[in-house]
Each structure stands twice: as C-alpha cells, then as structure tokens.
Amino acid sequence: PSSKQLNKTSKFLSFVLRHKPEAIDLTLDDNGWANIDELISKGNDSGEASNLSRELIQEVVDTSDKKRFIISGDGRSIRANQGHSIQVDLQLKPMTPPELLYHGTATRFLDSILEEGLKPQERQHVHLSTDIETATAVGQRYGKPVILTIKALLMHEQGFQFYLSENSVWLTESIPNIYIDER
Ligand code: HQG
C-alpha cells in the first residue's frame, strides 16, 4: 500500500476505535477492543474505509509512527492505545511519573489554561510527553505552539494519578493551574 493509503486507513482506525464506532455499526468491548473481522467487513460495507484487509491493518499497526494501535495476542482484536473520546477502560496501572512532563498547546489556548488548568476536553485524559520535541509537534496541530511544563511528580505526591499508555504517552485526568508553568 502507498503511504497515502496507510495514512487514510490510520485516520479511519482512529475515528472508529477512539471516537465513533457506531458510525460503521461497530461495537467495542468495555476495554476498547474491536473484533478485526467485524471491523473489516463493516468498514468496507459502510464505505468509510476502502479495501480494508487484515494485511492493510497489520501494516498500519506496524508502521504507525506513534504506535497508535495494538493487536491482541490471539490476533483477533485491535484497539487504540490512547486518545479516546468514548468511555473505555484501558486497564492502565497508575504509575509514578518523572519530575516534569510537557504539554504542547497553541498560544491562543494559553490564557484559558493558565486560568482554569488543563482539561481533557473531548478526550478521556490530558496527554503529556516526556520530551519537548513531541510536545511541540502536538501543540503545532492547533496553531503557534507553546510548551507547558507540568510538575508531575509533585502532583503525584499530592494524590493525582498518572498512567503510561502502551505507546508511551503520559495520561492524567486534569491538571490544576498551580502545577503548570509556561516554559
Ligand atoms: C487544550 C494526538 C483551553 C489542550 C497528539 C489541547 C496527542 C485547553 C486541546 C493526542 C484547556 C485539546 C492529544 C483549557 C486543555 N482551555 N484549552 N482549560 N485545557 N486545552 O487534541 O493533547 O496523532 O484533545 O491544550 O499527538 O492536543 O491523534 O489533545 O490543545 O498525543 O495519535 O485543548 O492527539 O495524537 O486537544 O492531543 P486534543 P492534545 P494522535
């Protein structure tokens, strides 16, 4: 498959596995898993995906720069590693974060964030990175990027839970402004 087709399929998978399975009449289980055979047949029937096949899905999973998706050990199911807006239980274990984590956003959101803290908005969690480079790329998606430094270890010590997704994105429910510094 061409990189264009891989990209299109990745976007389709993000859409149905993170946000809107019902768009193709698909159901995810409580932990966010979809049956791959069902995903293929319903994706193709709906016209939302073109020429979806097991091989194409496998290649998207293998080549995803951010390792967005994971196939279960028995090969029957697939789920997104993070980024959901629908309620799924990824069964992530709370983990101790490093002292500092970074959040990339756009300058136009800054005033609101410094006032009310970071909120998960449409998603289940606020997404954080261990490095400034990744945070910059994330922030760039919405405009002129700005990096926020989060006092993650202090938050953790004060009772907030942090999780590390399968693809190394740090997640937490929300971040009060006292833990946020403009870098
Ligand atoms: C902002 C991509 C105003 C927040 C990326 C962000 C990431 C506020 C936006 C993943 C706010 C939500 C997630 C407040 C938060 N006032 N704005 N109080 N609190 N915001 O897309 O972190 O390529 O839901 O700063 O790489 O940008 O899809 O979150 O700008 O890992 O795999 O509200 O999505 O991964 O935007 O990105 P998003 P995000 P994928």
Short mmCIF file of C-alpha atoms and ligand atoms in Angstrom, two decimals:
data_model
loop_
_atom_site.label_atom_id
_atom_site.label_comp_id
_atom_site.label_asym_id
_atom_site.label_seq_id
_atom_site.Cartn_x
_atom_site.Cartn_y
_atom_site.Cartn_z
CA PRO A 1 0.00 0.00 0.00
CA SER A 2 1.05 3.60 -0.62
CA SER A 3 1.82 5.87 2.32
CA LYS A 4 -1.31 7.80 1.41
CA GLN A 5 -3.44 4.69 1.77
CA LEU A 6 -1.75 3.80 5.08
CA ASN A 7 -2.41 7.32 6.37
CA LYS A 8 -6.04 7.23 5.31
CA THR A 9 -6.54 3.86 6.95
CA SER A 10 -4.84 5.07 10.15
CA LYS A 11 -7.24 8.01 10.29
CA PHE A 12 -10.18 5.69 9.71
CA LEU A 13 -8.99 3.42 12.54
CA SER A 14 -8.53 6.39 14.90
CA PHE A 15 -12.03 7.57 14.06
CA VAL A 16 -13.79 4.27 14.75
CA LEU A 17 -11.57 2.95 17.56
CA ARG A 18 -11.28 6.21 19.54
CA HIS A 19 -14.35 8.24 18.72
CA LYS A 20 -17.22 6.79 16.74
CA PRO A 21 -17.51 3.01 16.32
CA GLU A 22 -21.24 3.38 15.78
CA ALA A 23 -20.55 5.22 12.52
CA ILE A 24 -19.95 1.78 10.96
CA ASP A 25 -22.26 -0.08 13.36
CA LEU A 26 -19.26 -1.49 15.25
CA THR A 27 -19.24 -2.20 18.98
CA LEU A 28 -16.12 -2.04 21.12
CA ASP A 29 -15.93 -4.09 24.31
CA ASP A 30 -15.53 -2.39 27.70
CA ASN A 31 -11.77 -2.32 27.24
CA GLY A 32 -11.89 -0.73 23.80
CA TRP A 33 -11.26 -3.85 21.70
CA ALA A 34 -12.88 -4.39 18.30
CA ASN A 35 -13.08 -7.73 16.53
CA ILE A 36 -10.88 -7.39 13.44
CA ASP A 37 -13.03 -9.49 11.07
CA GLU A 38 -16.07 -7.42 12.03
CA LEU A 39 -14.14 -4.18 11.66
CA ILE A 40 -13.07 -5.19 8.15
CA SER A 41 -16.50 -6.23 6.94
CA LYS A 42 -18.34 -3.29 8.50
CA GLY A 43 -15.66 -0.81 7.45
CA ASN A 44 -15.86 -1.96 3.85
CA ASP A 45 -19.68 -2.16 3.82
CA SER A 46 -20.01 1.35 5.21
CA GLY A 47 -17.88 2.92 2.51
CA GLU A 48 -15.92 4.73 5.25
CA ALA A 49 -12.84 2.62 4.50
CA SER A 50 -11.59 1.41 1.14
CA ASN A 51 -10.14 -2.06 0.57
CA LEU A 52 -9.73 -2.70 4.26
CA SER A 53 -8.00 -6.04 4.83
CA ARG A 54 -6.12 -7.79 7.61
CA GLU A 55 -2.83 -7.18 5.80
CA LEU A 56 -3.53 -3.45 5.45
CA ILE A 57 -4.48 -3.14 9.13
CA GLN A 58 -1.38 -5.06 10.17
CA GLU A 59 0.79 -2.73 8.10
CA VAL A 60 -0.80 0.38 9.63
CA VAL A 61 -0.17 -1.06 13.11
CA ASP A 62 3.44 -1.91 12.25
CA THR A 63 4.29 1.39 10.58
CA SER A 64 2.41 3.80 12.88
CA ASP A 65 4.93 6.42 14.00
CA LYS A 66 3.15 6.79 17.32
CA LYS A 67 2.16 3.11 17.73
CA ARG A 68 -1.43 4.24 17.91
CA PHE A 69 -2.96 0.76 17.77
CA ILE A 70 -2.31 -2.68 19.21
CA ILE A 71 -3.45 -6.12 18.04
CA SER A 72 -4.30 -8.62 20.78
CA GLY A 73 -2.09 -11.65 21.40
CA ASP A 74 -4.56 -14.01 19.71
CA GLY A 75 -4.67 -11.77 16.64
CA ARG A 76 -8.44 -11.39 16.77
CA SER A 77 -8.85 -7.88 18.14
CA ILE A 78 -7.47 -4.39 17.80
CA ARG A 79 -7.72 -1.26 19.93
CA ALA A 80 -6.31 2.25 20.09
CA ASN A 81 -3.60 2.72 22.72
CA GLN A 82 -4.87 6.15 23.78
CA GLY A 83 -6.73 9.23 22.57
CA HIS A 84 -10.29 8.00 23.13
CA SER A 85 -13.24 10.31 23.47
CA ILE A 86 -15.60 7.39 24.19
CA GLN A 87 -15.52 5.77 27.62
CA VAL A 88 -13.30 2.70 27.56
CA ASP A 89 -11.30 1.12 30.36
CA LEU A 90 -7.78 0.60 29.06
CA GLN A 91 -6.89 -1.04 32.40
CA LEU A 92 -3.79 1.10 32.72
CA LYS A 93 -1.93 0.82 36.00
CA PRO A 94 -1.22 4.04 37.91
CA MET A 95 2.49 4.86 37.63
CA THR A 96 4.91 7.31 39.19
CA PRO A 97 5.70 9.99 36.61
CA PRO A 98 9.05 11.72 36.13
CA GLU A 99 9.52 15.04 37.92
CA LEU A 100 8.47 17.07 34.89
CA LEU A 101 6.27 16.33 31.89
CA TYR A 102 5.39 18.56 28.94
CA HIS A 103 2.17 19.56 27.24
CA GLY A 104 2.17 21.24 23.86
CA THR A 105 -0.73 23.51 23.05
CA ALA A 106 -1.47 26.58 20.94
CA THR A 107 -0.81 30.12 22.21
CA ARG A 108 -4.48 31.01 21.76
CA PHE A 109 -5.44 28.49 24.49
CA LEU A 110 -2.88 29.80 26.97
CA ASP A 111 -4.95 32.34 28.94
CA SER A 112 -7.76 29.90 29.46
CA ILE A 113 -5.38 27.08 30.50
CA LEU A 114 -3.49 29.28 32.98
CA GLU A 115 -6.81 30.30 34.45
CA GLU A 116 -8.71 27.01 34.66
CA GLY A 117 -5.95 24.40 34.32
CA LEU A 118 -5.62 21.71 31.66
CA LYS A 119 -8.80 19.78 30.94
CA PRO A 120 -9.22 16.61 28.87
CA GLN A 121 -11.73 18.40 26.61
CA GLU A 122 -13.25 15.78 24.27
CA ARG A 123 -10.86 13.04 25.33
CA GLN A 124 -10.66 10.87 28.45
CA HIS A 125 -7.32 12.28 29.61
CA VAL A 126 -4.91 15.18 29.30
CA HIS A 127 -1.97 13.98 27.18
CA LEU A 128 1.61 14.65 28.27
CA SER A 129 5.04 13.88 26.82
CA THR A 130 8.43 13.28 28.36
CA ASP A 131 10.14 15.44 25.74
CA ILE A 132 9.73 18.96 24.44
CA GLU A 133 10.06 17.93 20.80
CA THR A 134 6.97 15.70 20.91
CA ALA A 135 5.03 18.33 22.86
CA THR A 136 5.91 20.93 20.22
CA ALA A 137 4.58 18.71 17.43
CA VAL A 138 1.35 18.15 19.39
CA GLY A 139 0.89 21.89 20.01
CA GLN A 140 1.56 22.74 16.38
CA ARG A 141 -1.64 20.93 15.34
CA TYR A 142 -3.70 23.82 16.68
CA GLY A 143 -1.60 26.88 15.86
CA LYS A 144 1.53 28.60 17.11
CA PRO A 145 2.86 26.10 19.66
CA VAL A 146 3.66 26.82 23.27
CA ILE A 147 5.10 24.32 25.72
CA LEU A 148 3.81 23.97 29.25
CA THR A 149 5.91 22.30 31.95
CA ILE A 150 3.92 20.18 34.36
CA LYS A 151 5.12 19.43 37.90
CA ALA A 152 4.07 15.81 37.51
CA LEU A 153 5.89 14.19 40.42
CA LEU A 154 4.62 16.82 42.83
CA MET A 155 1.06 16.26 41.56
CA HIS A 156 1.51 12.54 42.03
CA GLU A 157 2.80 13.05 45.56
CA GLN A 158 -0.26 15.14 46.25
CA GLY A 159 -2.64 12.37 45.21
CA PHE A 160 -3.18 12.72 41.44
CA GLN A 161 -2.93 9.52 39.39
CA PHE A 162 -0.83 9.18 36.26
CA TYR A 163 -0.89 6.44 33.66
CA LEU A 164 1.52 5.50 30.91
CA SER A 165 -0.15 4.28 27.72
CA GLU A 166 1.17 1.32 25.74
CA ASN A 167 2.71 3.84 23.31
CA SER A 168 4.43 5.94 26.00
CA VAL A 169 2.02 8.85 26.30
CA TRP A 170 1.53 10.01 29.91
CA LEU A 171 -2.11 10.48 30.85
CA THR A 172 -3.88 12.14 33.76
CA GLU A 173 -7.42 13.33 34.31
CA SER A 174 -6.87 17.07 34.60
CA ILE A 175 -4.19 19.46 35.81
CA PRO A 176 -4.88 22.37 38.18
CA ASN A 177 -3.08 25.53 37.14
CA ILE A 178 -0.79 25.56 40.19
CA TYR A 179 1.19 22.68 38.63
CA ILE A 180 1.58 24.40 35.25
CA ASP A 181 4.43 26.66 34.19
CA GLU A 182 4.82 28.34 30.86
CA ARG A 183 8.18 27.24 29.60
C1 HQG B 1 -6.42 22.37 25.04
C2 HQG B 1 -2.51 13.43 19.10
C3 HQG B 1 -8.37 25.94 26.69
C4 HQG B 1 -5.22 21.44 25.01
C5 HQG B 1 -1.38 14.11 19.84
C6 HQG B 1 -5.29 20.94 23.57
C7 HQG B 1 -1.65 13.79 21.29
C8 HQG B 1 -7.48 23.82 26.75
C9 HQG B 1 -6.77 20.93 23.27
C10 HQG B 1 -3.12 13.50 21.33
C11 HQG B 1 -7.78 23.73 28.13
C12 HQG B 1 -7.35 19.53 23.24
C13 HQG B 1 -3.85 14.51 22.16
C14 HQG B 1 -8.39 24.83 28.75
C15 HQG B 1 -6.83 21.90 27.52
N1 HQG B 1 -8.67 25.91 28.00
N2 HQG B 1 -7.79 24.92 26.02
N3 HQG B 1 -8.69 24.84 30.06
N4 HQG B 1 -7.36 22.52 28.58
N5 HQG B 1 -6.90 22.67 26.41
O1 HQG B 1 -6.39 17.04 20.53
O2 HQG B 1 -3.19 16.98 23.86
O3 HQG B 1 -1.88 11.94 16.39
O4 HQG B 1 -7.86 16.65 22.56
O5 HQG B 1 -4.02 22.12 25.31
O6 HQG B 1 -0.13 13.68 19.41
O7 HQG B 1 -3.60 18.29 21.70
O8 HQG B 1 -4.16 11.73 17.34
O9 HQG B 1 -5.44 16.99 22.90
O10 HQG B 1 -4.64 21.84 22.70
O11 HQG B 1 -0.94 12.71 21.79
O12 HQG B 1 -2.47 9.98 17.77
O13 HQG B 1 -7.40 21.66 24.31
O14 HQG B 1 -3.57 13.53 19.99
O15 HQG B 1 -2.21 12.11 18.84
O16 HQG B 1 -6.88 18.89 22.07
O17 HQG B 1 -3.60 15.83 21.67
P1 HQG B 1 -6.71 17.33 21.95
P2 HQG B 1 -3.89 17.12 22.55
P3 HQG B 1 -2.71 11.40 17.50
#
